[in-house]
Amino acid sequence: MMRTIYLKHSFRLLLGLCMVVVSFQLFAKCTSPAEEVRLFAADNSAIQYVGRVDFSDPALPRFWSPGVYIEAYFEGDSCQLILNDEMLWGKHNYVSVVLDGQPAKRIMLTGKVNVLDFSENLDRGKHRITICKSTESGIGYLEFVGLRCQKLLKPEPKPLRKIEFYGNSITCGTGSDTSIVPCGAGEWHDQHNAYMSYGPVTARSLNAQWMLTAVSGIGLVHSCCDMDIVMLQVYDKVNLRENKLGWDFSSYQPDVVTIALGQNDGIQDSILFCSSYVKFIHRLRTKYPSATIVCLSSPMADEELVFVLKKYIVSVVEAINQSDDSNVHSFFFSKSYNNGCDYHPDLKQHAEIAEELTRFIRQLKGW
């Protein structure tokens, strides 16, 4: 009887000791200090860039174009992005930031150096962050300084598919986002949202990378608003608006190239416009030997311009196809989209434009 009581007592002591050890281990795990937060500079190989970026200074990659985006994977409960803004015209640059697949946050930059903190309610697990320039070339450049976090992870592979979208203000996402500043209020740039424009939305729907090669007001033979450039002059630049810095086309070879130009040209001499369009496609073909090229009607054109552009585009595509290039196509949107500022498409309509274009590209490419 005494032996039984002794064994029970010993078992209880042993069980209690085990519980103390386990509790201590759990306490130590929960209270152990987090890994130190540090800056991972912009030239870290784990940070991915897509778009026309000037890497002349690898530690401060500089970019002008709308839709240029940066992605990184990290671990920990702290995350800060550091961006320099040229502030060419003051506080006009916006970026869109996506964390772990949540809806994008569109943020106006407010100084030469901007620290954007996304640490609130962040757990210590693994995370993915995307930052996209949502305003266009003429607003000035941004420089990515780096990411402050506890641990930068090896990136996942980028999507294999690639699309490039040539265009004007529609492609830039101008006048589309009135969620913060309504039309007619603030500055012209306050409604820009390149991340949610039809190109990136189309690309994401098709699991593709995207690049926007677009400038508000630009045309093929005539640009609006006293601009002294047309697309044929600047399509091969990193800074399109200022016609500066040559772009290395080998760094991004798209599977599909779309061209949405003609809105700013308006009704032109057909020979002049069509010959310039054919010339532009020939130049693109020398850069992209295998790309499928799609000539689009203008999504915001009125009935008269739609009629003329369709005639122009049909003639251009026929001429190219007859010159032994059958990988050039046309696509005409089903209607005009004008619910945004200055008769541009709004965000809802960009989604509708993207839906139309996505269906066409998926069928064309078998995606």
Short mmCIF file of C-alpha atoms in Angstrom, two decimals:
data_model
loop_
_atom_site.label_atom_id
_atom_site.label_comp_id
_atom_site.label_asym_id
_atom_site.label_seq_id
_atom_site.Cartn_x
_atom_site.Cartn_y
_atom_site.Cartn_z
CA MET A 1 0.00 0.00 0.00
CA MET A 2 2.81 2.40 0.92
CA ARG A 3 4.61 1.51 -2.34
CA THR A 4 1.49 2.37 -4.34
CA ILE A 5 1.15 5.77 -2.63
CA TYR A 6 4.86 6.44 -3.23
CA LEU A 7 4.59 5.59 -6.93
CA LYS A 8 1.54 7.84 -7.34
CA HIS A 9 3.36 10.67 -5.59
CA SER A 10 6.45 10.19 -7.80
CA PHE A 11 4.31 10.16 -10.93
CA ARG A 12 2.64 13.41 -9.90
CA LEU A 13 6.03 15.01 -9.24
CA LEU A 14 7.33 13.84 -12.62
CA LEU A 15 4.19 15.07 -14.40
CA GLY A 16 4.45 18.42 -12.66
CA LEU A 17 8.11 18.73 -13.63
CA CYS A 18 7.28 17.97 -17.28
CA MET A 19 4.55 20.59 -17.27
CA VAL A 20 6.96 23.15 -15.85
CA VAL A 21 9.54 22.35 -18.56
CA VAL A 22 6.94 22.55 -21.35
CA SER A 23 5.50 25.78 -19.95
CA PHE A 24 8.97 27.28 -19.74
CA GLN A 25 9.69 26.31 -23.36
CA LEU A 26 6.42 27.84 -24.56
CA PHE A 27 7.04 30.97 -22.54
CA ALA A 28 10.56 31.28 -23.92
CA LYS A 29 9.25 30.81 -27.47
CA CYS A 30 6.52 33.41 -27.06
CA THR A 31 8.71 35.98 -25.39
CA SER A 32 11.88 35.52 -27.42
CA PRO A 33 12.87 38.78 -29.11
CA ALA A 34 11.91 39.15 -32.77
CA GLU A 35 14.64 39.14 -35.37
CA GLU A 36 16.12 42.61 -35.73
CA VAL A 37 14.53 44.88 -38.32
CA ARG A 38 17.00 46.10 -40.94
CA LEU A 39 17.08 47.76 -44.32
CA PHE A 40 17.33 45.56 -47.39
CA ALA A 41 18.60 47.88 -50.10
CA ALA A 42 17.02 48.23 -53.51
CA ASP A 43 19.85 46.32 -55.20
CA ASN A 44 19.14 43.15 -53.19
CA SER A 45 18.67 40.25 -55.62
CA ALA A 46 15.51 39.12 -53.79
CA ILE A 47 13.66 42.30 -54.87
CA GLN A 48 11.94 41.97 -58.25
CA TYR A 49 11.29 44.79 -60.74
CA VAL A 50 8.97 44.81 -63.75
CA GLY A 51 8.79 47.74 -66.16
CA ARG A 52 11.08 50.37 -67.60
CA VAL A 53 13.54 51.08 -64.80
CA ASP A 54 16.83 52.97 -64.95
CA PHE A 55 19.42 50.91 -63.05
CA SER A 56 22.31 53.33 -63.67
CA ASP A 57 22.56 53.49 -59.88
CA PRO A 58 21.58 49.97 -58.73
CA ALA A 59 21.12 51.20 -55.16
CA LEU A 60 18.56 53.80 -56.33
CA PRO A 61 16.64 52.37 -59.30
CA ARG A 62 14.66 55.17 -60.92
CA PHE A 63 11.44 54.92 -62.91
CA TRP A 64 8.98 57.29 -64.56
CA SER A 65 6.39 55.18 -66.34
CA PRO A 66 2.98 54.33 -64.92
CA GLY A 67 2.52 50.73 -63.86
CA VAL A 68 6.17 49.99 -63.03
CA TYR A 69 5.99 47.59 -60.11
CA ILE A 70 8.24 46.05 -57.49
CA GLU A 71 7.65 42.83 -55.56
CA ALA A 72 9.26 41.26 -52.53
CA TYR A 73 8.60 38.39 -50.11
CA PHE A 74 9.48 38.82 -46.47
CA GLU A 75 8.95 37.30 -43.04
CA GLY A 76 8.11 39.08 -39.81
CA ASP A 77 5.72 41.58 -38.27
CA SER A 78 7.45 44.72 -39.52
CA CYS A 79 7.40 46.24 -43.00
CA GLN A 80 8.41 49.69 -44.24
CA LEU A 81 8.94 50.83 -47.82
CA ILE A 82 11.26 53.75 -48.54
CA LEU A 83 10.78 55.77 -51.73
CA ASN A 84 12.30 58.96 -53.05
CA ASP A 85 10.05 61.27 -55.09
CA GLU A 86 11.40 63.78 -57.60
CA MET A 87 8.44 66.02 -56.65
CA LEU A 88 8.63 67.56 -60.10
CA TRP A 89 5.39 69.48 -59.63
CA GLY A 90 4.95 69.02 -55.88
CA LYS A 91 2.91 66.33 -54.14
CA HIS A 92 1.44 64.54 -57.12
CA ASN A 93 2.93 61.04 -57.27
CA TYR A 94 0.75 58.16 -56.11
CA VAL A 95 1.68 54.54 -55.50
CA SER A 96 -0.56 51.51 -55.09
CA VAL A 97 0.56 48.93 -52.53
CA VAL A 98 -0.78 45.38 -52.23
CA LEU A 99 0.03 43.28 -49.17
CA ASP A 100 -0.78 39.56 -49.11
CA GLY A 101 -3.35 39.84 -51.88
CA GLN A 102 -5.53 42.36 -50.05
CA PRO A 103 -7.15 45.24 -52.00
CA ALA A 104 -4.58 47.78 -53.16
CA LYS A 105 -4.00 50.87 -51.02
CA ARG A 106 -3.46 53.97 -53.14
CA ILE A 107 -1.19 56.40 -51.36
CA MET A 108 -0.10 59.94 -52.22
CA LEU A 109 3.58 60.59 -51.56
CA THR A 110 4.18 63.75 -49.55
CA GLY A 111 7.90 64.46 -49.56
CA LYS A 112 11.27 63.91 -51.16
CA VAL A 113 11.79 60.88 -48.91
CA ASN A 114 8.78 58.74 -48.04
CA VAL A 115 8.61 55.95 -45.46
CA LEU A 116 5.44 53.88 -45.86
CA ASP A 117 4.74 51.66 -42.85
CA PHE A 118 2.63 48.51 -43.24
CA SER A 119 3.45 46.92 -39.88
CA GLU A 120 0.05 47.38 -38.24
CA ASN A 121 -1.71 44.05 -37.55
CA LEU A 122 1.07 42.19 -39.37
CA ASP A 123 1.81 38.72 -38.03
CA ARG A 124 5.24 37.11 -37.94
CA GLY A 125 4.57 34.83 -40.87
CA LYS A 126 5.52 35.08 -44.53
CA HIS A 127 4.24 37.97 -46.64
CA ARG A 128 4.22 39.26 -50.20
CA ILE A 129 4.22 42.97 -51.05
CA THR A 130 3.76 44.74 -54.39
CA ILE A 131 4.30 48.44 -54.96
CA CYS A 132 3.21 50.06 -58.23
CA LYS A 133 3.65 53.59 -59.59
CA SER A 134 0.11 54.75 -60.26
CA THR A 135 0.92 58.11 -61.84
CA GLU A 136 2.57 58.68 -65.17
CA SER A 137 5.87 59.85 -66.62
CA GLY A 138 5.07 63.55 -66.64
CA ILE A 139 4.59 63.59 -62.84
CA GLY A 140 8.26 62.84 -62.29
CA TYR A 141 10.37 59.87 -61.28
CA LEU A 142 10.40 57.68 -58.19
CA GLU A 143 13.44 55.96 -56.70
CA PHE A 144 13.15 52.81 -54.64
CA VAL A 145 15.48 52.94 -51.63
CA GLY A 146 14.60 49.61 -50.07
CA LEU A 147 12.49 47.54 -47.71
CA ARG A 148 12.86 47.51 -43.91
CA CYS A 149 11.81 44.20 -42.40
CA GLN A 150 13.14 41.33 -40.29
CA LYS A 151 13.88 38.84 -43.05
CA LEU A 152 13.81 39.07 -46.84
CA LEU A 153 12.86 35.78 -48.51
CA LYS A 154 13.76 34.22 -51.81
CA PRO A 155 11.16 35.44 -54.35
CA GLU A 156 8.71 33.18 -56.09
CA PRO A 157 9.08 32.93 -59.88
CA LYS A 158 7.39 35.66 -61.89
CA PRO A 159 4.55 34.64 -64.23
CA LEU A 160 5.97 33.32 -67.49
CA ARG A 161 3.51 35.27 -69.63
CA LYS A 162 4.28 38.90 -70.45
CA ILE A 163 2.15 41.67 -71.96
CA GLU A 164 3.05 45.22 -72.96
CA PHE A 165 0.40 47.91 -73.41
CA TYR A 166 1.19 50.93 -75.61
CA GLY A 167 -1.17 53.84 -75.26
CA ASN A 168 -2.12 57.26 -73.99
CA SER A 169 -3.95 58.62 -70.92
CA ILE A 170 -6.50 55.79 -71.00
CA THR A 171 -3.73 53.21 -70.68
CA CYS A 172 -2.16 55.32 -67.90
CA GLY A 173 -5.37 55.13 -65.86
CA THR A 174 -5.87 58.90 -65.97
CA GLY A 175 -9.13 60.26 -64.53
CA SER A 176 -10.27 56.83 -63.37
CA ASP A 177 -10.13 56.86 -59.56
CA THR A 178 -12.51 59.24 -57.79
CA SER A 179 -12.54 57.29 -54.52
CA ILE A 180 -10.62 60.02 -52.67
CA VAL A 181 -10.76 63.14 -54.85
CA PRO A 182 -13.80 63.63 -57.13
CA CYS A 183 -13.59 64.93 -60.68
CA GLY A 184 -13.12 68.68 -60.76
CA ALA A 185 -11.49 68.76 -57.33
CA GLY A 186 -7.84 68.59 -56.33
CA GLU A 187 -5.25 68.31 -59.07
CA TRP A 188 -5.44 66.53 -62.41
CA HIS A 189 -3.13 63.80 -61.12
CA ASP A 190 -5.28 62.94 -58.10
CA GLN A 191 -7.50 60.57 -60.07
CA HIS A 192 -4.70 58.55 -61.71
CA ASN A 193 -4.63 54.83 -60.93
CA ALA A 194 -2.37 52.85 -63.26
CA TYR A 195 -2.52 49.72 -61.10
CA MET A 196 -6.27 49.38 -61.69
CA SER A 197 -6.20 50.48 -65.34
CA TYR A 198 -7.28 47.98 -67.99
CA GLY A 199 -3.74 46.76 -68.81
CA PRO A 200 -2.64 45.51 -65.39
CA VAL A 201 -6.15 44.17 -64.69
CA THR A 202 -6.04 42.23 -67.97
CA ALA A 203 -2.54 40.92 -67.21
CA ARG A 204 -3.46 39.77 -63.72
CA SER A 205 -6.53 38.02 -65.09
CA LEU A 206 -4.26 36.13 -67.50
CA ASN A 207 -1.54 35.46 -64.90
CA ALA A 208 0.92 37.62 -66.83
CA GLN A 209 3.47 40.31 -66.10
CA TRP A 210 2.61 43.75 -67.45
CA MET A 211 4.35 46.84 -68.72
CA LEU A 212 2.62 50.12 -69.59
CA THR A 213 4.37 52.15 -72.29
CA ALA A 214 2.05 55.12 -72.28
CA VAL A 215 1.95 58.90 -71.99
CA SER A 216 -1.14 61.06 -71.54
CA GLY A 217 -1.93 63.08 -74.65
CA ILE A 218 0.38 61.15 -76.98
CA GLY A 219 -0.53 60.14 -80.51
CA LEU A 220 0.99 58.48 -83.55
CA VAL A 221 1.18 61.55 -85.75
CA HIS A 222 -0.37 64.24 -83.54
CA SER A 223 -0.30 64.66 -79.77
CA CYS A 224 -2.55 66.96 -77.82
CA CYS A 225 -1.87 69.65 -75.27
CA ASP A 226 1.12 71.26 -77.03
CA MET A 227 3.24 68.11 -76.64
CA ASP A 228 6.25 68.01 -78.92
CA ILE A 229 6.56 64.21 -79.04
CA VAL A 230 4.71 61.32 -80.69
CA MET A 231 4.94 57.62 -79.87
CA LEU A 232 7.27 56.80 -82.77
CA GLN A 233 9.89 59.09 -81.20
CA VAL A 234 9.72 57.89 -77.60
CA TYR A 235 8.59 54.24 -77.64
CA ASP A 236 12.20 53.13 -77.11
CA LYS A 237 12.91 55.25 -74.02
CA VAL A 238 12.82 54.69 -70.26
CA ASN A 239 11.63 58.26 -69.65
CA LEU A 240 9.08 58.59 -72.43
CA ARG A 241 7.76 62.04 -71.57
CA GLU A 242 11.22 63.62 -71.78
CA ASN A 243 12.41 61.36 -74.61
CA LYS A 244 15.46 60.27 -72.60
CA LEU A 245 17.39 57.12 -71.70
CA GLY A 246 17.34 54.27 -74.18
CA TRP A 247 15.38 51.17 -73.23
CA ASP A 248 16.88 47.67 -73.51
CA PHE A 249 14.14 45.69 -75.25
CA SER A 250 15.90 42.40 -74.57
CA SER A 251 15.14 42.76 -70.86
CA TYR A 252 11.39 42.28 -71.41
CA GLN A 253 10.15 40.25 -74.36
CA PRO A 254 6.34 40.26 -74.29
CA ASP A 255 4.16 37.46 -75.62
CA VAL A 256 1.47 40.02 -76.48
CA VAL A 257 1.74 43.72 -77.37
CA THR A 258 -1.40 45.87 -77.53
CA ILE A 259 -1.56 49.31 -79.16
CA ALA A 260 -4.31 51.75 -78.15
CA LEU A 261 -3.47 54.96 -80.00
CA GLY A 262 -5.44 57.38 -82.14
CA GLN A 263 -7.59 59.17 -79.57
CA ASN A 264 -5.30 62.20 -79.52
CA ASP A 265 -4.61 62.04 -83.24
CA GLY A 266 -8.28 62.45 -84.01
CA ILE A 267 -9.40 62.24 -87.62
CA GLN A 268 -6.24 62.55 -89.69
CA ASP A 269 -5.23 62.15 -93.29
CA SER A 270 -5.66 58.40 -93.74
CA ILE A 271 -2.43 57.91 -95.69
CA LEU A 272 -0.37 59.78 -93.11
CA PHE A 273 -1.92 57.98 -90.13
CA CYS A 274 -1.92 54.49 -91.61
CA SER A 275 1.63 54.71 -92.95
CA SER A 276 2.85 55.89 -89.52
CA TYR A 277 0.98 53.03 -87.86
CA VAL A 278 2.53 50.48 -90.23
CA LYS A 279 5.96 52.00 -89.59
CA PHE A 280 5.42 51.72 -85.83
CA ILE A 281 4.47 48.05 -86.07
CA HIS A 282 7.51 47.33 -88.25
CA ARG A 283 9.72 48.92 -85.61
CA LEU A 284 8.09 46.90 -82.84
CA ARG A 285 8.58 43.74 -84.89
CA THR A 286 12.33 44.34 -85.04
CA LYS A 287 12.32 44.47 -81.21
CA TYR A 288 9.83 41.63 -80.65
CA PRO A 289 10.18 39.02 -83.39
CA SER A 290 7.73 36.57 -81.82
CA ALA A 291 5.17 38.80 -80.11
CA THR A 292 1.49 38.77 -81.00
CA ILE A 293 0.57 42.39 -81.77
CA VAL A 294 -3.01 43.57 -81.29
CA CYS A 295 -4.23 46.95 -82.59
CA LEU A 296 -7.06 48.28 -80.41
CA SER A 297 -9.72 50.87 -80.99
CA SER A 298 -9.80 53.74 -78.49
CA PRO A 299 -12.04 52.79 -75.51
CA MET A 300 -13.22 56.41 -75.04
CA ALA A 301 -13.65 57.48 -78.67
CA ASP A 302 -16.94 58.96 -79.79
CA GLU A 303 -19.00 57.39 -82.57
CA GLU A 304 -17.37 59.40 -85.36
CA LEU A 305 -13.80 58.64 -84.25
CA VAL A 306 -14.60 54.95 -83.65
CA PHE A 307 -15.82 54.66 -87.24
CA VAL A 308 -12.67 56.27 -88.65
CA LEU A 309 -10.22 54.37 -86.38
CA LYS A 310 -11.79 51.05 -87.32
CA LYS A 311 -11.20 51.83 -91.00
CA TYR A 312 -7.62 52.88 -90.30
CA ILE A 313 -6.84 49.81 -88.16
CA VAL A 314 -8.41 47.34 -90.59
CA SER A 315 -6.28 48.80 -93.39
CA VAL A 316 -3.11 48.71 -91.28
CA VAL A 317 -3.58 45.10 -90.18
CA GLU A 318 -4.39 43.97 -93.72
CA ALA A 319 -1.25 45.67 -95.04
CA ILE A 320 0.92 44.06 -92.36
CA ASN A 321 -0.63 40.62 -92.88
CA GLN A 322 -0.04 40.87 -96.61
CA SER A 323 3.62 41.63 -95.96
CA ASP A 324 4.07 38.11 -94.51
CA ASP A 325 3.42 39.02 -90.88
CA SER A 326 0.28 37.13 -89.84
CA ASN A 327 0.86 37.68 -86.12
CA VAL A 328 -0.79 41.12 -86.10
CA HIS A 329 -4.49 41.41 -85.22
CA SER A 330 -7.20 43.96 -84.50
CA PHE A 331 -9.74 44.24 -81.70
CA PHE A 332 -12.56 46.76 -81.36
CA PHE A 333 -14.24 47.47 -78.04
CA SER A 334 -18.00 47.02 -77.92
CA LYS A 335 -18.79 50.55 -76.73
CA SER A 336 -17.36 53.85 -75.52
CA TYR A 337 -16.33 54.21 -71.87
CA ASN A 338 -16.59 57.76 -70.52
CA ASN A 339 -17.72 57.77 -66.87
CA GLY A 340 -14.44 59.04 -65.40
CA CYS A 341 -12.94 62.50 -65.31
CA ASP A 342 -12.70 64.40 -68.62
CA TYR A 343 -14.63 61.60 -70.35
CA HIS A 344 -12.05 58.94 -69.51
CA PRO A 345 -13.12 55.50 -68.26
CA ASP A 346 -13.60 55.18 -64.50
CA LEU A 347 -12.37 52.20 -62.46
CA LYS A 348 -15.52 50.17 -63.05
CA GLN A 349 -15.23 50.74 -66.79
CA HIS A 350 -11.52 49.86 -66.80
CA ALA A 351 -12.58 46.52 -65.35
CA GLU A 352 -15.12 46.14 -68.17
CA ILE A 353 -12.51 47.07 -70.79
CA ALA A 354 -10.15 44.51 -69.25
CA GLU A 355 -12.87 41.87 -69.33
CA GLU A 356 -13.39 42.42 -73.07
CA LEU A 357 -9.67 42.38 -73.81
CA THR A 358 -8.99 39.39 -71.56
CA ARG A 359 -11.54 37.27 -73.40
CA PHE A 360 -10.01 38.19 -76.75
CA ILE A 361 -6.38 37.51 -75.73
CA ARG A 362 -7.30 34.26 -73.99
CA GLN A 363 -8.98 33.00 -77.15
CA LEU A 364 -6.24 34.34 -79.43
CA LYS A 365 -3.38 32.82 -77.43
CA GLY A 366 -5.12 29.77 -76.02
CA TRP A 367 -4.46 30.97 -72.46
#
